Amino acid sequence: MSGKPKLYYVNGRGRMEPIRWLLATAGVEFEESFIETKEDLTKLQKDGFLLFQQVPMVEMDGMKLVQTRAIANYIATKYNLYGKDLKERALIDMYVEGMFDLNELLIMYEIQPADKKEQYFANMMDKATNRYFPVFEKVLKDHGKDFLVGNQLSRADVQLLEILLMAEEFKAGILARFPLLQSFKARISNIPTIKKFLQPGSRRKPPSDEDDVDKVIKIFFS
Ligand code: GSN
């Protein structure tokens, strides 16, 4: 074994992308094993690799970690991206849970039936710009610091940047009303490990195309 974490998921963003972001931010190299077919998933399930028969799964430090949040919590704690005390951690948890909720909305867009997409998109954009983004804009405005919590980089910053970039892919200009989120985006994107992750050739996954979506539906939803 190489000693590097090994990620088991499809070759796309989905629930694994926040994990890739956290590892990349921590400067940790990782390997990936991609599930390409339903049979690949069934094999992992039959071999007893997956505690709840689901991915994401990350093999690291002698463990087979499942449940996205548990995996992210472990990595964030291990690499000091989880605040310096209980109160900071509580804030980070609240922010990150909001981000997970928004992330879920965004990643589920592609698999909506064609006749539901327009309405789904409108709701998703409404939630992003009227529920979630104003919260983070206000946090930055109120404390006037560079990072969301404790004036040091945490998983909340990393996960917010990920979601800002994803939201912009859906709608360029979505940050127009949020000047502090725009400067936050530029600042966090410039952290060396993150800058590297944002460059072509990194492990960051592109947005999915129609073929990817068909494949994911076949693997997980049929
Ligand atoms: O967050 C988590 O990891 C879990 N609460 C949910 C994981 C999950 O739903 N995994 C699906 C794939 S959909 N996106 O990641 C899954 O592995 N489904 C296979 C199955 O047989 O349930």
XYZ file of N, CA and C and ligand atoms in Angstrom:
688
model
N 0.830 -1.216 0.000
C 0.000 0.000 0.000
C 0.859 1.260 0.000
N 0.370 2.273 -0.712
C 1.185 3.483 -0.865
C 1.168 4.368 0.371
N 0.169 4.163 1.240
C 0.036 5.064 2.374
C -0.796 6.278 2.059
N -1.103 6.473 0.779
C -1.962 7.611 0.424
C -3.418 7.218 0.640
N -4.263 8.171 1.052
C -5.689 7.873 1.105
C -6.180 7.417 -0.269
N -7.132 6.476 -0.254
C -7.705 6.012 -1.520
C -9.209 6.261 -1.506
N -9.672 6.977 -2.518
C -11.066 7.407 -2.577
C -11.855 6.507 -3.520
N -13.002 6.022 -3.050
C -13.867 5.167 -3.868
C -15.154 5.919 -4.170
N -15.347 6.205 -5.447
C -16.535 6.953 -5.857
C -16.600 6.912 -7.380
N -17.621 7.523 -7.958
C -17.629 7.688 -9.415
C -16.631 8.793 -9.790
N -16.297 8.822 -11.080
C -15.337 9.820 -11.559
C -16.056 11.147 -11.815
N -16.598 11.705 -10.750
C -17.332 12.961 -10.863
C -17.403 13.599 -9.492
N -18.015 14.761 -9.447
C -18.004 15.530 -8.190
C -18.853 14.890 -7.103
N -20.149 15.080 -7.192
C -21.082 14.504 -6.230
C -20.675 14.743 -4.797
N -20.887 13.716 -3.982
C -20.585 13.867 -2.555
C -19.100 13.752 -2.249
N -18.307 13.281 -3.205
C -16.874 13.138 -2.916
C -16.106 14.442 -3.106
N -16.652 15.373 -3.883
C -15.844 16.549 -4.229
C -15.395 17.370 -3.001
N -16.272 17.565 -1.988
C -15.776 18.299 -0.810
C -14.601 17.587 -0.123
N -14.570 16.259 -0.205
C -13.468 15.493 0.393
C -12.174 15.749 -0.403
N -12.328 15.743 -1.730
C -11.144 16.037 -2.573
C -10.610 17.433 -2.245
N -11.515 18.384 -2.091
C -11.104 19.760 -1.775
C -10.340 19.815 -0.461
N -10.844 19.121 0.561
C -10.186 19.190 1.870
C -8.792 18.563 1.810
N -8.696 17.410 1.179
C -7.375 16.761 1.083
C -6.410 17.639 0.291
N -6.884 18.189 -0.807
C -6.019 19.038 -1.636
C -5.564 20.266 -0.838
N -6.467 20.855 -0.079
C -6.115 22.029 0.733
C -5.035 21.679 1.748
N -5.154 20.483 2.326
C -4.168 20.045 3.319
C -2.861 19.610 2.656
N -2.831 19.609 1.325
C -1.621 19.208 0.606
C -1.395 17.702 0.637
N -2.490 16.943 0.811
C -2.381 15.479 0.882
C -2.658 14.870 -0.490
N -1.712 14.081 -0.970
C -1.940 13.386 -2.244
C -2.843 12.190 -1.995
N -3.676 11.887 -2.969
C -4.560 10.731 -2.798
C -4.727 9.967 -4.103
N -5.189 8.712 -3.941
C -5.484 7.882 -5.112
C -6.988 7.729 -5.223
N -7.441 7.364 -6.411
C -8.879 7.171 -6.581
C -9.160 5.865 -7.299
N -10.215 5.187 -6.859
C -10.717 4.014 -7.557
C -12.129 4.361 -8.020
N -12.307 4.414 -9.340
C -13.584 4.891 -9.852
C -14.580 3.758 -10.077
N -15.792 3.982 -9.635
C -16.894 3.058 -9.906
C -17.441 3.426 -11.278
N -17.302 2.499 -12.227
C -17.719 2.809 -13.601
C -19.064 2.177 -13.947
N -19.410 1.083 -13.236
C -20.646 0.365 -13.552
C -21.353 -0.056 -12.264
N -22.599 -0.447 -12.425
C -23.374 -0.976 -11.293
C -22.649 -2.186 -10.687
N -22.013 -2.982 -11.583
C -21.309 -4.183 -11.100
C -20.130 -3.806 -10.200
N -19.448 -2.716 -10.530
C -18.338 -2.265 -9.672
C -18.860 -1.953 -8.267
N -20.025 -1.282 -8.210
C -20.598 -0.937 -6.908
C -21.016 -2.203 -6.162
N -21.671 -3.114 -6.894
C -22.121 -4.369 -6.275
C -20.937 -5.147 -5.710
N -19.828 -5.121 -6.435
C -18.647 -5.860 -5.961
C -18.135 -5.273 -4.636
N -18.046 -3.947 -4.589
C -17.600 -3.309 -3.331
C -18.551 -3.667 -2.186
N -19.836 -3.673 -2.500
C -20.837 -3.997 -1.465
C -20.683 -5.441 -1.007
N -20.535 -6.351 -1.972
C -20.441 -7.784 -1.630
C -19.161 -8.099 -0.887
N -18.103 -7.360 -1.220
C -16.807 -7.617 -0.570
C -16.762 -7.056 0.852
N -17.855 -6.415 1.276
C -17.924 -5.913 2.649
C -17.088 -4.655 2.871
N -16.858 -3.895 1.791
C -16.038 -2.678 1.896
C -16.813 -1.502 2.481
N -18.142 -1.538 2.326
C -18.937 -0.330 2.601
C -19.875 -0.581 3.772
N -19.655 0.131 4.857
C -20.425 -0.096 6.087
C -21.932 -0.070 5.846
N -22.412 0.917 5.095
C -23.854 1.018 4.823
C -24.159 0.764 3.342
N -23.258 0.072 2.675
C -23.429 -0.278 1.246
C -23.428 0.966 0.350
N -22.848 2.054 0.845
C -22.859 3.312 0.078
C -21.458 3.902 -0.038
N -21.284 4.661 -1.105
C -20.104 5.522 -1.236
C -20.577 6.958 -1.068
N -19.714 7.921 -0.791
C -18.253 7.892 -0.758
C -17.672 6.958 0.308
N -16.528 6.349 -0.051
C -15.730 5.626 0.938
C -14.281 6.058 0.744
N -13.606 6.284 1.861
C -12.189 6.666 1.810
C -11.408 5.727 2.715
N -10.426 5.077 2.096
C -9.546 4.213 2.879
C -8.369 5.054 3.329
N -8.246 5.269 4.620
C -7.060 5.997 5.112
C -6.761 5.638 6.560
N -5.500 5.715 6.907
C -5.051 5.449 8.274
C -5.615 4.131 8.797
N -5.661 3.117 7.925
C -6.112 1.792 8.336
C -7.614 1.663 8.510
N -8.363 2.695 8.076
C -9.830 2.634 8.216
C -10.508 2.701 6.852
N -11.716 2.145 6.819
C -12.565 2.330 5.640
C -13.673 3.291 6.057
N -13.460 4.560 5.783
C -14.376 5.602 6.262
C -15.532 5.796 5.288
N -16.751 5.813 5.828
C -17.922 6.162 5.017
C -18.695 7.272 5.713
N -19.723 7.735 5.032
C -20.554 8.874 5.432
C -19.755 10.171 5.219
N -20.186 10.911 4.212
C -19.466 12.114 3.782
C -19.040 13.011 4.947
N -19.992 13.287 5.832
C -19.668 14.215 6.927
C -18.625 13.629 7.872
N -18.727 12.337 8.141
C -17.748 11.696 9.031
C -16.353 11.750 8.402
N -16.302 11.521 7.106
C -15.008 11.554 6.410
C -14.430 12.972 6.463
N -15.287 13.941 6.152
C -14.831 15.339 6.148
C -14.414 15.775 7.553
N -15.155 15.345 8.571
C -14.804 15.706 9.952
C -13.417 15.164 10.313
N -13.178 13.925 9.920
C -11.898 13.293 10.243
C -10.739 14.050 9.580
N -10.908 14.322 8.303
C -9.832 14.995 7.561
C -9.625 16.419 8.104
N -10.726 17.109 8.359
C -10.612 18.485 8.851
C -9.928 18.515 10.221
N -10.248 17.555 11.073
C -9.610 17.513 12.399
C -8.127 17.176 12.262
N -7.862 16.164 11.460
C -6.477 15.706 11.312
C -5.570 16.813 10.766
N -6.095 17.608 9.856
C -5.254 18.621 9.208
C -5.538 20.040 9.706
N -6.087 20.125 10.920
C -6.218 21.423 11.586
C -7.050 22.437 10.798
N -8.140 21.939 10.257
C -9.047 22.825 9.500
C -10.399 22.916 10.200
N -10.374 22.736 11.534
C -11.657 22.602 12.237
C -11.712 23.510 13.461
N -11.081 24.685 13.378
C -11.159 25.662 14.467
C -10.261 25.297 15.637
N -10.181 26.232 16.614
C -9.231 25.977 17.707
C -9.927 25.614 19.021
N -11.234 25.755 19.094
C -11.931 25.332 20.314
C -13.364 24.922 19.961
N -14.092 24.513 21.001
C -15.454 23.988 20.802
C -16.383 25.002 20.144
N -16.256 26.260 20.559
C -17.167 27.277 20.023
C -16.882 27.550 18.546
N -15.609 27.599 18.199
C -15.281 27.779 16.783
C -15.798 26.595 15.974
N -15.653 25.427 16.575
C -16.107 24.226 15.869
C -17.629 24.242 15.671
N -18.332 24.721 16.669
C -19.796 24.805 16.546
C -20.176 25.759 15.408
N -19.487 26.888 15.327
C -19.760 27.826 14.231
C -19.453 27.190 12.880
N -18.278 26.552 12.827
C -17.882 25.901 11.567
C -18.936 24.858 11.176
N -19.382 24.072 12.151
C -20.403 23.046 11.873
C -21.680 23.678 11.316
N -22.116 24.769 11.927
C -23.350 25.404 11.427
C -23.169 25.887 9.991
N -22.069 26.558 9.744
C -21.839 27.079 8.390
C -21.753 25.933 7.369
N -20.972 24.922 7.763
C -20.726 23.824 6.828
C -22.003 23.017 6.567
N -22.838 22.859 7.577
C -24.108 22.138 7.351
C -24.993 22.905 6.367
N -25.003 24.230 6.481
C -25.734 25.039 5.495
C -25.164 24.821 4.102
N -23.830 24.768 4.027
C -23.185 24.550 2.722
C -23.505 23.168 2.167
N -23.540 22.158 3.063
C -23.899 20.812 2.594
C -25.326 20.806 2.036
N -26.228 21.529 2.711
C -27.611 21.581 2.226
C -27.667 22.225 0.834
N -26.927 23.329 0.664
C -26.921 23.984 -0.648
C -26.229 23.093 -1.693
N -25.134 22.457 -1.280
C -24.418 21.552 -2.188
C -25.345 20.449 -2.692
N -26.141 19.903 -1.779
C -27.087 18.837 -2.128
C -28.075 19.330 -3.200
N -28.562 20.567 -3.005
C -29.470 21.136 -4.000
C -28.785 21.225 -5.369
N -27.545 21.706 -5.365
C -26.837 21.923 -6.637
C -26.509 20.594 -7.322
N -26.050 19.603 -6.534
C -25.622 18.370 -7.209
C -26.807 17.540 -7.690
N -27.979 17.782 -7.133
C -29.156 17.011 -7.553
C -29.856 17.624 -8.775
N -29.432 18.827 -9.164
C -30.071 19.487 -10.314
C -30.012 18.613 -11.573
N -28.807 18.087 -11.835
C -28.599 17.365 -13.090
C -29.504 16.141 -13.234
N -29.880 15.556 -12.113
C -30.675 14.327 -12.250
C -32.185 14.574 -12.153
N -32.581 15.843 -12.184
C -34.020 16.129 -12.174
C -34.625 15.779 -13.543
N -35.874 15.326 -13.565
C -36.537 15.090 -14.850
C -36.625 16.399 -15.646
N -36.567 16.296 -16.979
C -36.515 17.485 -17.845
C -37.635 18.482 -17.526
N -38.845 17.984 -17.274
C -39.974 18.909 -17.065
C -39.946 19.586 -15.686
N -39.033 19.152 -14.824
C -38.952 19.752 -13.476
C -37.750 20.695 -13.328
N -36.890 20.664 -14.361
C -35.597 21.348 -14.200
C -35.716 22.858 -14.020
N -36.615 23.466 -14.795
C -36.724 24.926 -14.755
C -37.125 25.404 -13.350
N -38.125 24.745 -12.806
C -38.606 25.118 -11.476
C -37.541 24.818 -10.407
N -36.864 23.683 -10.583
C -35.820 23.297 -9.634
C -34.700 24.340 -9.643
N -34.321 24.759 -10.872
C -33.235 25.739 -11.030
C -33.596 27.057 -10.332
N -34.824 27.505 -10.538
C -35.263 28.772 -9.935
C -35.200 28.684 -8.415
N -35.657 27.563 -7.866
C -35.643 27.386 -6.401
C -34.203 27.347 -5.868
N -33.356 26.650 -6.613
C -31.946 26.507 -6.212
C -31.241 27.871 -6.187
N -31.506 28.680 -7.217
C -30.887 30.007 -7.289
C -31.450 30.942 -6.213
N -32.737 30.796 -5.961
C -33.370 31.600 -4.913
C -32.738 31.262 -3.553
N -32.572 29.975 -3.293
C -32.001 29.571 -1.998
C -30.552 30.059 -1.879
N -29.784 29.926 -2.977
C -28.380 30.352 -2.943
C -28.294 31.847 -2.630
N -29.070 32.648 -3.354
C -28.867 34.102 -3.256
C -29.668 34.764 -2.138
N -30.746 34.124 -1.704
C -31.569 34.767 -0.665
C -31.472 34.095 0.703
N -31.017 32.856 0.738
C -30.908 32.195 2.038
C -29.444 32.025 2.467
N -28.628 31.430 1.609
C -27.291 31.038 2.055
C -26.229 32.143 1.881
N -26.097 32.698 0.674
C -25.009 33.659 0.445
C -25.099 34.893 1.357
N -26.314 35.414 1.624
C -26.365 36.581 2.516
C -25.802 36.288 3.909
N -25.954 35.055 4.372
C -25.428 34.690 5.699
C -23.910 34.853 5.719
N -23.251 34.323 4.685
C -21.786 34.347 4.691
C -21.248 35.754 4.395
N -21.969 36.494 3.566
C -21.602 37.896 3.323
C -21.651 38.672 4.646
N -22.691 38.405 5.433
C -22.869 39.127 6.702
C -21.801 38.719 7.727
N -21.486 37.434 7.777
C -20.441 36.971 8.701
C -19.141 37.729 8.420
N -18.777 37.800 7.141
C -17.518 38.470 6.775
C -17.599 39.968 7.084
N -18.757 40.544 6.829
C -18.928 41.981 7.072
C -18.846 42.286 8.576
N -19.526 41.475 9.380
C -19.613 41.755 10.816
C -18.252 41.677 11.504
N -17.445 40.660 11.156
C -16.158 40.569 11.873
C -14.993 41.186 11.101
N -15.199 41.420 9.819
C -14.180 42.130 9.040
C -12.868 41.370 8.846
N -12.901 40.043 9.087
C -11.665 39.243 8.964
C -11.592 38.562 7.590
N -10.446 37.944 7.351
C -10.236 37.301 6.052
C -10.923 35.946 5.923
N -11.089 35.271 7.077
C -11.641 33.909 7.042
C -12.966 33.880 7.795
N -13.765 32.863 7.557
C -15.099 32.837 8.178
C -15.036 32.730 9.697
N -14.139 31.877 10.203
C -14.120 31.609 11.652
C -12.702 31.723 12.210
N -12.569 32.495 13.282
C -11.332 32.489 14.062
C -10.120 33.091 13.370
N -10.358 33.829 12.306
C -9.258 34.452 11.576
C -8.161 33.481 11.148
N -8.555 32.239 10.929
C -7.607 31.297 10.304
C -8.366 30.355 9.371
N -7.640 29.816 8.414
C -8.279 28.950 7.415
C -8.931 27.750 8.093
N -10.196 27.486 7.725
C -10.872 26.284 8.217
C -11.610 25.637 7.055
N -12.167 24.472 7.349
C -12.935 23.761 6.321
C -14.110 24.606 5.828
N -14.611 25.500 6.687
C -15.740 26.336 6.264
C -15.336 27.207 5.070
N -14.111 27.740 5.102
C -13.641 28.573 3.979
C -13.504 27.733 2.714
N -12.945 26.550 2.895
C -12.692 25.687 1.733
C -14.020 25.286 1.093
N -14.971 24.883 1.940
C -16.252 24.422 1.410
C -17.076 25.576 0.847
N -16.902 26.773 1.410
C -17.607 27.919 0.828
C -17.044 28.257 -0.554
N -15.727 28.261 -0.662
C -15.142 28.552 -1.982
C -15.646 27.541 -3.017
N -15.646 26.269 -2.642
C -16.102 25.230 -3.576
C -17.512 25.551 -4.076
N -18.355 25.942 -3.150
C -19.756 26.144 -3.531
C -19.954 27.457 -4.299
N -19.164 28.462 -3.983
C -19.258 29.719 -4.754
C -18.891 29.465 -6.217
N -17.820 28.697 -6.407
C -17.384 28.426 -7.786
C -18.433 27.592 -8.528
N -19.017 26.648 -7.803
C -20.026 25.803 -8.433
C -21.269 26.631 -8.801
N -21.662 27.510 -7.896
C -22.845 28.345 -8.165
C -22.586 29.251 -9.372
N -21.362 29.745 -9.497
C -21.034 30.596 -10.655
C -21.088 29.821 -11.963
N -20.768 28.523 -11.883
C -20.896 27.721 -13.110
C -22.350 27.641 -13.546
N -23.250 27.594 -12.589
C -24.673 27.566 -12.926
C -25.137 28.921 -13.448
N -24.607 29.986 -12.854
C -25.071 31.322 -13.236
C -23.934 32.324 -13.020
N -23.274 32.689 -14.106
C -22.198 33.679 -13.997
C -22.827 34.961 -13.427
N -22.125 35.618 -12.584
C -22.685 36.863 -12.036
C -23.547 36.657 -10.809
N -23.649 35.418 -10.345
C -24.505 35.150 -9.182
C -23.981 35.854 -7.922
N -22.684 36.229 -7.938
C -22.107 36.897 -6.762
C -22.167 38.423 -6.846
N -22.841 38.927 -7.879
C -22.844 40.382 -8.103
C -23.266 41.175 -6.860
N -24.247 40.655 -6.132
C -24.750 41.380 -4.958
C -23.907 41.159 -3.703
N -22.807 40.406 -3.836
C -22.053 39.993 -2.647
C -20.563 40.354 -2.771
N -20.242 41.635 -2.566
C -18.854 42.074 -2.775
C -17.849 41.363 -1.863
N -18.254 41.077 -0.630
C -17.289 40.430 0.273
C -17.073 38.965 -0.099
N -18.095 38.338 -0.640
C -17.896 36.961 -1.116
C -16.984 36.955 -2.345
N -17.077 38.006 -3.152
C -16.180 38.089 -4.318
C -14.715 38.222 -3.874
N -14.471 39.083 -2.893
C -13.069 39.232 -2.462
C -12.610 37.993 -1.688
N -13.529 37.382 -0.941
C -13.224 36.116 -0.252
C -12.785 35.067 -1.279
N -13.548 34.978 -2.352
C -13.254 33.990 -3.399
C -11.834 34.194 -3.945
N -11.503 35.439 -4.244
C -10.173 35.726 -4.796
C -9.084 35.375 -3.780
N -9.328 35.725 -2.525
C -8.323 35.510 -1.462
C -8.078 34.024 -1.208
N -9.162 33.270 -1.043
C -9.011 31.844 -0.708
C -8.466 31.072 -1.916
N -8.845 31.499 -3.110
C -8.347 30.837 -4.328
C -6.843 30.980 -4.471
N -6.280 31.943 -3.748
C -4.861 32.235 -3.893
C -3.984 31.510 -2.870
N -4.595 30.774 -1.966
C -3.810 29.957 -1.021
C -3.095 28.880 -1.834
N -1.780 28.714 -1.651
C -1.016 27.892 -2.596
C -1.599 26.500 -2.915
N -1.986 25.728 -1.890
C -2.503 24.380 -2.205
C -3.821 24.468 -2.972
N -4.603 25.483 -2.661
C -5.900 25.634 -3.333
C -5.698 26.139 -4.763
N -4.767 27.064 -4.893
C -4.435 27.581 -6.227
C -4.036 26.425 -7.160
N -3.235 25.522 -6.588
C -2.786 24.360 -7.370
C -3.986 23.476 -7.756
N -4.891 23.282 -6.810
C -6.064 22.438 -7.058
C -6.971 23.046 -8.138
N -6.921 24.376 -8.245
C -7.784 25.042 -9.221
C -7.180 25.058 -10.627
N -5.922 24.618 -10.714
C -5.294 24.627 -12.028
C -5.626 23.344 -12.804
N -5.614 23.431 -14.126
C -5.896 22.242 -14.934
C -4.935 21.110 -14.588
N -5.428 19.886 -14.684
C -4.567 18.732 -14.411
C -4.632 18.274 -12.967
N -5.351 19.006 -12.110
C -5.467 18.585 -10.711
C -6.558 17.516 -10.595
N -6.769 17.057 -9.356
C -7.801 16.038 -9.133
C -9.213 16.618 -9.058
N -9.314 17.929 -9.219
C -10.639 18.547 -9.186
C -11.455 18.059 -10.384
N -12.723 17.735 -10.123
C -13.556 17.207 -11.204
C -14.293 18.337 -11.917
N -14.441 18.181 -13.233
C -15.212 19.180 -13.984
C -16.707 18.983 -13.741
N -17.539 19.955 -14.144
C -18.988 19.733 -14.051
C -19.358 18.521 -14.907
N -20.401 17.816 -14.515
C -20.735 16.600 -15.271
C -21.459 16.932 -16.570
N -21.219 16.103 -17.602
C -21.973 16.265 -18.846
C -23.087 15.213 -18.862
N -23.828 15.180 -19.965
C -25.004 14.281 -20.006
C -24.635 12.821 -19.856
N -23.500 12.436 -20.469
C -23.070 11.026 -20.361
C -22.767 10.656 -18.916
N -22.092 11.589 -18.211
C -21.781 11.326 -16.793
C -23.069 11.117 -16.006
N -24.043 11.981 -16.296
C -25.301 11.918 -15.543
C -25.999 10.578 -15.808
N -26.020 10.153 -17.078
C -26.639 8.852 -17.405
C -25.961 7.728 -16.639
N -24.642 7.811 -16.594
C -23.872 6.763 -15.927
C -24.209 6.710 -14.430
N -24.248 7.892 -13.815
C -24.545 7.961 -12.373
C -25.955 7.427 -12.087
N -26.896 7.777 -12.966
C -28.277 7.281 -12.773
C -28.291 5.758 -12.865
N -27.548 5.210 -13.844
C -27.506 3.750 -13.987
C -26.882 3.086 -12.774
N -25.814 3.680 -12.241
C -25.104 3.050 -11.117
C -25.914 3.139 -9.827
N -26.436 4.320 -9.543
C -27.018 4.537 -8.207
C -28.549 4.519 -8.167
N -29.187 4.852 -9.269
C -30.637 5.067 -9.190
C -31.446 4.128 -10.094
N -30.861 3.017 -10.528
C -31.685 2.093 -11.328
C -31.515 0.669 -10.837
O -23.378 11.292 3.070
C -23.273 10.079 2.850
O -22.207 9.560 2.512
C -24.514 9.210 2.988
N -25.396 9.777 3.975
C -25.253 9.075 1.687
C -24.399 8.399 0.637
C -25.206 7.992 -0.578
O -26.378 8.279 -0.697
N -24.541 7.282 -1.505
C -25.186 6.773 -2.701
C -24.586 7.357 -3.909
S -25.303 8.902 -4.209
N -24.123 9.964 -3.953
O -23.168 10.025 -3.458
C -24.930 5.284 -2.758
O -23.851 4.814 -2.491
N -25.954 4.525 -3.147
C -25.851 3.097 -3.298
C -26.859 2.363 -2.479
O -27.002 1.143 -2.716
O -27.504 2.976 -1.603
